[in-house]
Amino acid sequence: MNAMEQKRKIVPPVYLLGALLMMMVMNQWAPLGQYVAAPFHYGGIILASIGVVMAAISAGAFKKADTGVVPFEEATVLVTGGFYRFTRNPMYLGMAMFLAGVSVLIGTTGTLLPIPFFIAVIHLNFILGEESFLEDAFGEEYLGYKKKVRRWL
């Protein structure tokens, strides 16, 4: 583990909460117009729920495999089943889906703005480093998996 990875004290759910807070601020102070009206905004509950379920099941797969869930913890097993068959990052994708669902539920355009920033922060601060970490830990097995399964969708 390099010094940059050791210094990471803020885990992805903290960034998720920060993005959620920013969405609330944007809705209050800069809603920028309604993009989803009632009753269609309730579809956001479905999208947010799918995101939570995806993230929870994916974290559970790590626990079941008895490998680290927290970014850059020691990886003892390469998890490739479940949602990991379709995306290399279902926990992060689930978090992004949760934010998108909340945005649809609220329905104002301003709530969309924090989502790409959340994705960029996760990508730059976690995904790129985790990919390197997994390549070192699992070598050809991870490289083969990486060729078959996309990073996000």
JSON list of C-alpha atoms in Angstrom, two decimals:
[
{"chain": "A", "resi": 1, "resn": "MET", "atom": "CA", "xyz": [0.00, 0.00, 0.00]},
{"chain": "A", "resi": 2, "resn": "ASN", "atom": "CA", "xyz": [1.54, 3.32, -1.00]},
{"chain": "A", "resi": 3, "resn": "ALA", "atom": "CA", "xyz": [1.53, 6.49, 1.10]},
{"chain": "A", "resi": 4, "resn": "MET", "atom": "CA", "xyz": [-1.39, 7.99, -0.85]},
{"chain": "A", "resi": 5, "resn": "GLU", "atom": "CA", "xyz": [-3.56, 4.95, -0.16]},
{"chain": "A", "resi": 6, "resn": "GLN", "atom": "CA", "xyz": [-2.60, 4.93, 3.53]},
{"chain": "A", "resi": 7, "resn": "LYS", "atom": "CA", "xyz": [-3.61, 8.59, 3.91]},
{"chain": "A", "resi": 8, "resn": "ARG", "atom": "CA", "xyz": [-7.16, 7.99, 2.67]},
{"chain": "A", "resi": 9, "resn": "LYS", "atom": "CA", "xyz": [-9.31, 8.37, 5.74]},
{"chain": "A", "resi": 10, "resn": "ILE", "atom": "CA", "xyz": [-12.49, 9.44, 3.99]},
{"chain": "A", "resi": 11, "resn": "VAL", "atom": "CA", "xyz": [-14.36, 6.41, 2.67]},
{"chain": "A", "resi": 12, "resn": "PRO", "atom": "CA", "xyz": [-16.82, 6.49, -0.26]},
{"chain": "A", "resi": 13, "resn": "PRO", "atom": "CA", "xyz": [-20.00, 6.65, 1.90]},
{"chain": "A", "resi": 14, "resn": "VAL", "atom": "CA", "xyz": [-18.75, 9.97, 3.29]},
{"chain": "A", "resi": 15, "resn": "TYR", "atom": "CA", "xyz": [-18.55, 11.34, -0.25]},
{"chain": "A", "resi": 16, "resn": "LEU", "atom": "CA", "xyz": [-22.03, 9.92, -0.86]},
{"chain": "A", "resi": 17, "resn": "LEU", "atom": "CA", "xyz": [-23.37, 11.83, 2.14]},
{"chain": "A", "resi": 18, "resn": "GLY", "atom": "CA", "xyz": [-21.56, 14.97, 0.98]},
{"chain": "A", "resi": 19, "resn": "ALA", "atom": "CA", "xyz": [-23.16, 14.69, -2.47]},
{"chain": "A", "resi": 20, "resn": "LEU", "atom": "CA", "xyz": [-26.56, 14.11, -0.87]},
{"chain": "A", "resi": 21, "resn": "LEU", "atom": "CA", "xyz": [-26.10, 17.20, 1.29]},
{"chain": "A", "resi": 22, "resn": "MET", "atom": "CA", "xyz": [-25.05, 19.22, -1.76]},
{"chain": "A", "resi": 23, "resn": "MET", "atom": "CA", "xyz": [-28.19, 18.01, -3.57]},
{"chain": "A", "resi": 24, "resn": "MET", "atom": "CA", "xyz": [-30.32, 19.33, -0.72]},
{"chain": "A", "resi": 25, "resn": "VAL", "atom": "CA", "xyz": [-28.47, 22.65, -0.82]},
{"chain": "A", "resi": 26, "resn": "MET", "atom": "CA", "xyz": [-28.92, 22.88, -4.60]},
{"chain": "A", "resi": 27, "resn": "ASN", "atom": "CA", "xyz": [-32.61, 22.12, -4.28]},
{"chain": "A", "resi": 28, "resn": "GLN", "atom": "CA", "xyz": [-33.04, 24.83, -1.67]},
{"chain": "A", "resi": 29, "resn": "TRP", "atom": "CA", "xyz": [-30.85, 27.56, -3.15]},
{"chain": "A", "resi": 30, "resn": "ALA", "atom": "CA", "xyz": [-30.58, 26.80, -6.89]},
{"chain": "A", "resi": 31, "resn": "PRO", "atom": "CA", "xyz": [-33.28, 24.36, -7.99]},
{"chain": "A", "resi": 32, "resn": "LEU", "atom": "CA", "xyz": [-32.88, 25.47, -11.65]},
{"chain": "A", "resi": 33, "resn": "GLY", "atom": "CA", "xyz": [-36.37, 24.29, -12.55]},
{"chain": "A", "resi": 34, "resn": "GLN", "atom": "CA", "xyz": [-38.37, 21.11, -12.27]},
{"chain": "A", "resi": 35, "resn": "TYR", "atom": "CA", "xyz": [-37.37, 18.28, -14.62]},
{"chain": "A", "resi": 36, "resn": "VAL", "atom": "CA", "xyz": [-39.63, 15.57, -13.18]},
{"chain": "A", "resi": 37, "resn": "ALA", "atom": "CA", "xyz": [-43.19, 16.34, -12.08]},
{"chain": "A", "resi": 38, "resn": "ALA", "atom": "CA", "xyz": [-45.55, 14.44, -9.80]},
{"chain": "A", "resi": 39, "resn": "PRO", "atom": "CA", "xyz": [-46.46, 11.63, -9.88]},
{"chain": "A", "resi": 40, "resn": "PHE", "atom": "CA", "xyz": [-43.50, 10.56, -12.06]},
{"chain": "A", "resi": 41, "resn": "HIS", "atom": "CA", "xyz": [-40.96, 11.74, -9.51]},
{"chain": "A", "resi": 42, "resn": "TYR", "atom": "CA", "xyz": [-41.88, 8.72, -7.38]},
{"chain": "A", "resi": 43, "resn": "GLY", "atom": "CA", "xyz": [-39.91, 6.63, -9.86]},
{"chain": "A", "resi": 44, "resn": "GLY", "atom": "CA", "xyz": [-36.89, 7.99, -8.02]},
{"chain": "A", "resi": 45, "resn": "ILE", "atom": "CA", "xyz": [-37.77, 5.75, -5.07]},
{"chain": "A", "resi": 46, "resn": "ILE", "atom": "CA", "xyz": [-37.39, 2.71, -7.32]},
{"chain": "A", "resi": 47, "resn": "LEU", "atom": "CA", "xyz": [-34.06, 3.90, -8.75]},
{"chain": "A", "resi": 48, "resn": "ALA", "atom": "CA", "xyz": [-32.68, 4.82, -5.31]},
{"chain": "A", "resi": 49, "resn": "SER", "atom": "CA", "xyz": [-33.83, 1.49, -3.88]},
{"chain": "A", "resi": 50, "resn": "ILE", "atom": "CA", "xyz": [-32.17, -0.47, -6.68]},
{"chain": "A", "resi": 51, "resn": "GLY", "atom": "CA", "xyz": [-28.96, 1.44, -5.99]},
{"chain": "A", "resi": 52, "resn": "VAL", "atom": "CA", "xyz": [-29.05, 0.68, -2.26]},
{"chain": "A", "resi": 53, "resn": "VAL", "atom": "CA", "xyz": [-29.81, -3.00, -2.90]},
{"chain": "A", "resi": 54, "resn": "MET", "atom": "CA", "xyz": [-27.02, -3.27, -5.48]},
{"chain": "A", "resi": 55, "resn": "ALA", "atom": "CA", "xyz": [-24.47, -1.69, -3.15]},
{"chain": "A", "resi": 56, "resn": "ALA", "atom": "CA", "xyz": [-25.57, -3.76, -0.15]},
{"chain": "A", "resi": 57, "resn": "ILE", "atom": "CA", "xyz": [-25.58, -7.09, -2.01]},
{"chain": "A", "resi": 58, "resn": "SER", "atom": "CA", "xyz": [-22.18, -6.30, -3.51]},
{"chain": "A", "resi": 59, "resn": "ALA", "atom": "CA", "xyz": [-20.70, -5.42, -0.12]},
{"chain": "A", "resi": 60, "resn": "GLY", "atom": "CA", "xyz": [-22.24, -8.62, 1.22]},
{"chain": "A", "resi": 61, "resn": "ALA", "atom": "CA", "xyz": [-20.44, -10.59, -1.50]},
{"chain": "A", "resi": 62, "resn": "PHE", "atom": "CA", "xyz": [-17.13, -9.23, -0.18]},
{"chain": "A", "resi": 63, "resn": "LYS", "atom": "CA", "xyz": [-18.03, -10.19, 3.38]},
{"chain": "A", "resi": 64, "resn": "LYS", "atom": "CA", "xyz": [-19.14, -13.65, 2.26]},
{"chain": "A", "resi": 65, "resn": "ALA", "atom": "CA", "xyz": [-15.82, -14.11, 0.43]},
{"chain": "A", "resi": 66, "resn": "ASP", "atom": "CA", "xyz": [-14.05, -12.89, 3.59]},
{"chain": "A", "resi": 67, "resn": "THR", "atom": "CA", "xyz": [-12.15, -10.15, 1.78]},
{"chain": "A", "resi": 68, "resn": "GLY", "atom": "CA", "xyz": [-11.81, -6.44, 2.55]},
{"chain": "A", "resi": 69, "resn": "VAL", "atom": "CA", "xyz": [-14.77, -4.19, 1.78]},
{"chain": "A", "resi": 70, "resn": "VAL", "atom": "CA", "xyz": [-13.09, -0.90, 2.70]},
{"chain": "A", "resi": 71, "resn": "PRO", "atom": "CA", "xyz": [-11.03, 0.47, -0.22]},
{"chain": "A", "resi": 72, "resn": "PHE", "atom": "CA", "xyz": [-7.40, -0.66, -0.19]},
{"chain": "A", "resi": 73, "resn": "GLU", "atom": "CA", "xyz": [-7.86, -3.22, 2.58]},
{"chain": "A", "resi": 74, "resn": "GLU", "atom": "CA", "xyz": [-6.07, -6.45, 1.83]},
{"chain": "A", "resi": 75, "resn": "ALA", "atom": "CA", "xyz": [-7.85, -8.31, -0.94]},
{"chain": "A", "resi": 76, "resn": "THR", "atom": "CA", "xyz": [-7.73, -12.08, -0.46]},
{"chain": "A", "resi": 77, "resn": "VAL", "atom": "CA", "xyz": [-10.27, -13.05, -3.12]},
{"chain": "A", "resi": 78, "resn": "LEU", "atom": "CA", "xyz": [-11.24, -11.54, -6.46]},
{"chain": "A", "resi": 79, "resn": "VAL", "atom": "CA", "xyz": [-15.04, -11.31, -6.34]},
{"chain": "A", "resi": 80, "resn": "THR", "atom": "CA", "xyz": [-16.49, -11.75, -9.84]},
{"chain": "A", "resi": 81, "resn": "GLY", "atom": "CA", "xyz": [-19.99, -13.14, -9.21]},
{"chain": "A", "resi": 82, "resn": "GLY", "atom": "CA", "xyz": [-23.33, -11.43, -8.65]},
{"chain": "A", "resi": 83, "resn": "PHE", "atom": "CA", "xyz": [-23.39, -7.82, -9.83]},
{"chain": "A", "resi": 84, "resn": "TYR", "atom": "CA", "xyz": [-19.62, -8.08, -10.43]},
{"chain": "A", "resi": 85, "resn": "ARG", "atom": "CA", "xyz": [-20.46, -10.05, -13.59]},
{"chain": "A", "resi": 86, "resn": "PHE", "atom": "CA", "xyz": [-21.86, -6.85, -15.12]},
{"chain": "A", "resi": 87, "resn": "THR", "atom": "CA", "xyz": [-19.79, -4.05, -13.59]},
{"chain": "A", "resi": 88, "resn": "ARG", "atom": "CA", "xyz": [-16.45, -3.99, -11.82]},
{"chain": "A", "resi": 89, "resn": "ASN", "atom": "CA", "xyz": [-17.78, -1.38, -9.39]},
{"chain": "A", "resi": 90, "resn": "PRO", "atom": "CA", "xyz": [-21.34, -2.25, -8.36]},
{"chain": "A", "resi": 91, "resn": "MET", "atom": "CA", "xyz": [-21.00, -0.62, -4.92]},
{"chain": "A", "resi": 92, "resn": "TYR", "atom": "CA", "xyz": [-20.02, 2.69, -6.51]},
{"chain": "A", "resi": 93, "resn": "LEU", "atom": "CA", "xyz": [-22.59, 2.29, -9.27]},
{"chain": "A", "resi": 94, "resn": "GLY", "atom": "CA", "xyz": [-25.22, 1.58, -6.59]},
{"chain": "A", "resi": 95, "resn": "MET", "atom": "CA", "xyz": [-24.26, 4.79, -4.78]},
{"chain": "A", "resi": 96, "resn": "ALA", "atom": "CA", "xyz": [-24.52, 6.79, -8.02]},
{"chain": "A", "resi": 97, "resn": "MET", "atom": "CA", "xyz": [-27.92, 5.19, -8.75]},
{"chain": "A", "resi": 98, "resn": "PHE", "atom": "CA", "xyz": [-29.07, 6.11, -5.25]},
{"chain": "A", "resi": 99, "resn": "LEU", "atom": "CA", "xyz": [-28.10, 9.75, -5.88]},
{"chain": "A", "resi": 100, "resn": "ALA", "atom": "CA", "xyz": [-29.83, 9.72, -9.28]},
{"chain": "A", "resi": 101, "resn": "GLY", "atom": "CA", "xyz": [-32.95, 8.29, -7.64]},
{"chain": "A", "resi": 102, "resn": "VAL", "atom": "CA", "xyz": [-32.96, 10.99, -4.99]},
{"chain": "A", "resi": 103, "resn": "SER", "atom": "CA", "xyz": [-32.59, 13.60, -7.73]},
{"chain": "A", "resi": 104, "resn": "VAL", "atom": "CA", "xyz": [-35.56, 12.18, -9.65]},
{"chain": "A", "resi": 105, "resn": "LEU", "atom": "CA", "xyz": [-37.60, 12.05, -6.45]},
{"chain": "A", "resi": 106, "resn": "ILE", "atom": "CA", "xyz": [-36.87, 15.71, -5.71]},
{"chain": "A", "resi": 107, "resn": "GLY", "atom": "CA", "xyz": [-37.24, 16.51, -9.39]},
{"chain": "A", "resi": 108, "resn": "THR", "atom": "CA", "xyz": [-35.24, 19.74, -9.64]},
{"chain": "A", "resi": 109, "resn": "THR", "atom": "CA", "xyz": [-32.44, 20.14, -12.15]},
{"chain": "A", "resi": 110, "resn": "GLY", "atom": "CA", "xyz": [-30.02, 21.55, -9.57]},
{"chain": "A", "resi": 111, "resn": "THR", "atom": "CA", "xyz": [-29.98, 18.22, -7.75]},
{"chain": "A", "resi": 112, "resn": "LEU", "atom": "CA", "xyz": [-28.38, 16.60, -10.80]},
{"chain": "A", "resi": 113, "resn": "LEU", "atom": "CA", "xyz": [-25.22, 18.71, -10.56]},
{"chain": "A", "resi": 114, "resn": "PRO", "atom": "CA", "xyz": [-23.49, 16.93, -7.62]},
{"chain": "A", "resi": 115, "resn": "ILE", "atom": "CA", "xyz": [-23.79, 13.50, -9.26]},
{"chain": "A", "resi": 116, "resn": "PRO", "atom": "CA", "xyz": [-21.02, 13.88, -11.88]},
{"chain": "A", "resi": 117, "resn": "PHE", "atom": "CA", "xyz": [-18.76, 15.38, -9.20]},
{"chain": "A", "resi": 118, "resn": "PHE", "atom": "CA", "xyz": [-19.42, 12.38, -6.95]},
{"chain": "A", "resi": 119, "resn": "ILE", "atom": "CA", "xyz": [-18.59, 10.01, -9.82]},
{"chain": "A", "resi": 120, "resn": "ALA", "atom": "CA", "xyz": [-15.39, 11.93, -10.65]},
{"chain": "A", "resi": 121, "resn": "VAL", "atom": "CA", "xyz": [-14.21, 11.92, -7.02]},
{"chain": "A", "resi": 122, "resn": "ILE", "atom": "CA", "xyz": [-14.88, 8.18, -6.69]},
{"chain": "A", "resi": 123, "resn": "HIS", "atom": "CA", "xyz": [-13.19, 7.47, -10.00]},
{"chain": "A", "resi": 124, "resn": "LEU", "atom": "CA", "xyz": [-10.06, 9.52, -9.26]},
{"chain": "A", "resi": 125, "resn": "ASN", "atom": "CA", "xyz": [-9.72, 8.80, -5.53]},
{"chain": "A", "resi": 126, "resn": "PHE", "atom": "CA", "xyz": [-10.71, 5.14, -5.44]},
{"chain": "A", "resi": 127, "resn": "ILE", "atom": "CA", "xyz": [-11.33, 3.28, -8.69]},
{"chain": "A", "resi": 128, "resn": "LEU", "atom": "CA", "xyz": [-8.04, 4.05, -10.43]},
{"chain": "A", "resi": 129, "resn": "GLY", "atom": "CA", "xyz": [-6.01, 3.14, -7.35]},
{"chain": "A", "resi": 130, "resn": "GLU", "atom": "CA", "xyz": [-8.08, 0.05, -6.65]},
{"chain": "A", "resi": 131, "resn": "GLU", "atom": "CA", "xyz": [-7.53, -1.19, -10.19]},
{"chain": "A", "resi": 132, "resn": "SER", "atom": "CA", "xyz": [-3.78, -0.86, -9.78]},
{"chain": "A", "resi": 133, "resn": "PHE", "atom": "CA", "xyz": [-4.00, -2.51, -6.34]},
{"chain": "A", "resi": 134, "resn": "LEU", "atom": "CA", "xyz": [-6.00, -5.44, -7.76]},
{"chain": "A", "resi": 135, "resn": "GLU", "atom": "CA", "xyz": [-3.61, -5.85, -10.70]},
{"chain": "A", "resi": 136, "resn": "ASP", "atom": "CA", "xyz": [-0.74, -6.16, -8.23]},
{"chain": "A", "resi": 137, "resn": "ALA", "atom": "CA", "xyz": [-2.68, -8.56, -6.00]},
{"chain": "A", "resi": 138, "resn": "PHE", "atom": "CA", "xyz": [-4.23, -10.82, -8.66]},
{"chain": "A", "resi": 139, "resn": "GLY", "atom": "CA", "xyz": [-2.17, -10.27, -11.82]},
{"chain": "A", "resi": 140, "resn": "GLU", "atom": "CA", "xyz": [-3.47, -12.06, -14.91]},
{"chain": "A", "resi": 141, "resn": "GLU", "atom": "CA", "xyz": [-6.68, -13.14, -13.16]},
{"chain": "A", "resi": 142, "resn": "TYR", "atom": "CA", "xyz": [-7.68, -9.50, -12.64]},
{"chain": "A", "resi": 143, "resn": "LEU", "atom": "CA", "xyz": [-6.47, -8.42, -16.09]},
{"chain": "A", "resi": 144, "resn": "GLY", "atom": "CA", "xyz": [-8.67, -11.12, -17.66]},
{"chain": "A", "resi": 145, "resn": "TYR", "atom": "CA", "xyz": [-11.64, -10.03, -15.56]},
{"chain": "A", "resi": 146, "resn": "LYS", "atom": "CA", "xyz": [-10.96, -6.39, -16.50]},
{"chain": "A", "resi": 147, "resn": "LYS", "atom": "CA", "xyz": [-11.09, -7.30, -20.21]},
{"chain": "A", "resi": 148, "resn": "LYS", "atom": "CA", "xyz": [-14.48, -9.04, -19.81]},
{"chain": "A", "resi": 149, "resn": "VAL", "atom": "CA", "xyz": [-16.31, -6.65, -17.46]},
{"chain": "A", "resi": 150, "resn": "ARG", "atom": "CA", "xyz": [-16.70, -2.90, -17.89]},
{"chain": "A", "resi": 151, "resn": "ARG", "atom": "CA", "xyz": [-15.73, -0.45, -15.18]},
{"chain": "A", "resi": 152, "resn": "TRP", "atom": "CA", "xyz": [-19.21, 1.10, -14.75]},
{"chain": "A", "resi": 153, "resn": "LEU", "atom": "CA", "xyz": [-21.76, -0.35, -17.20]}
]
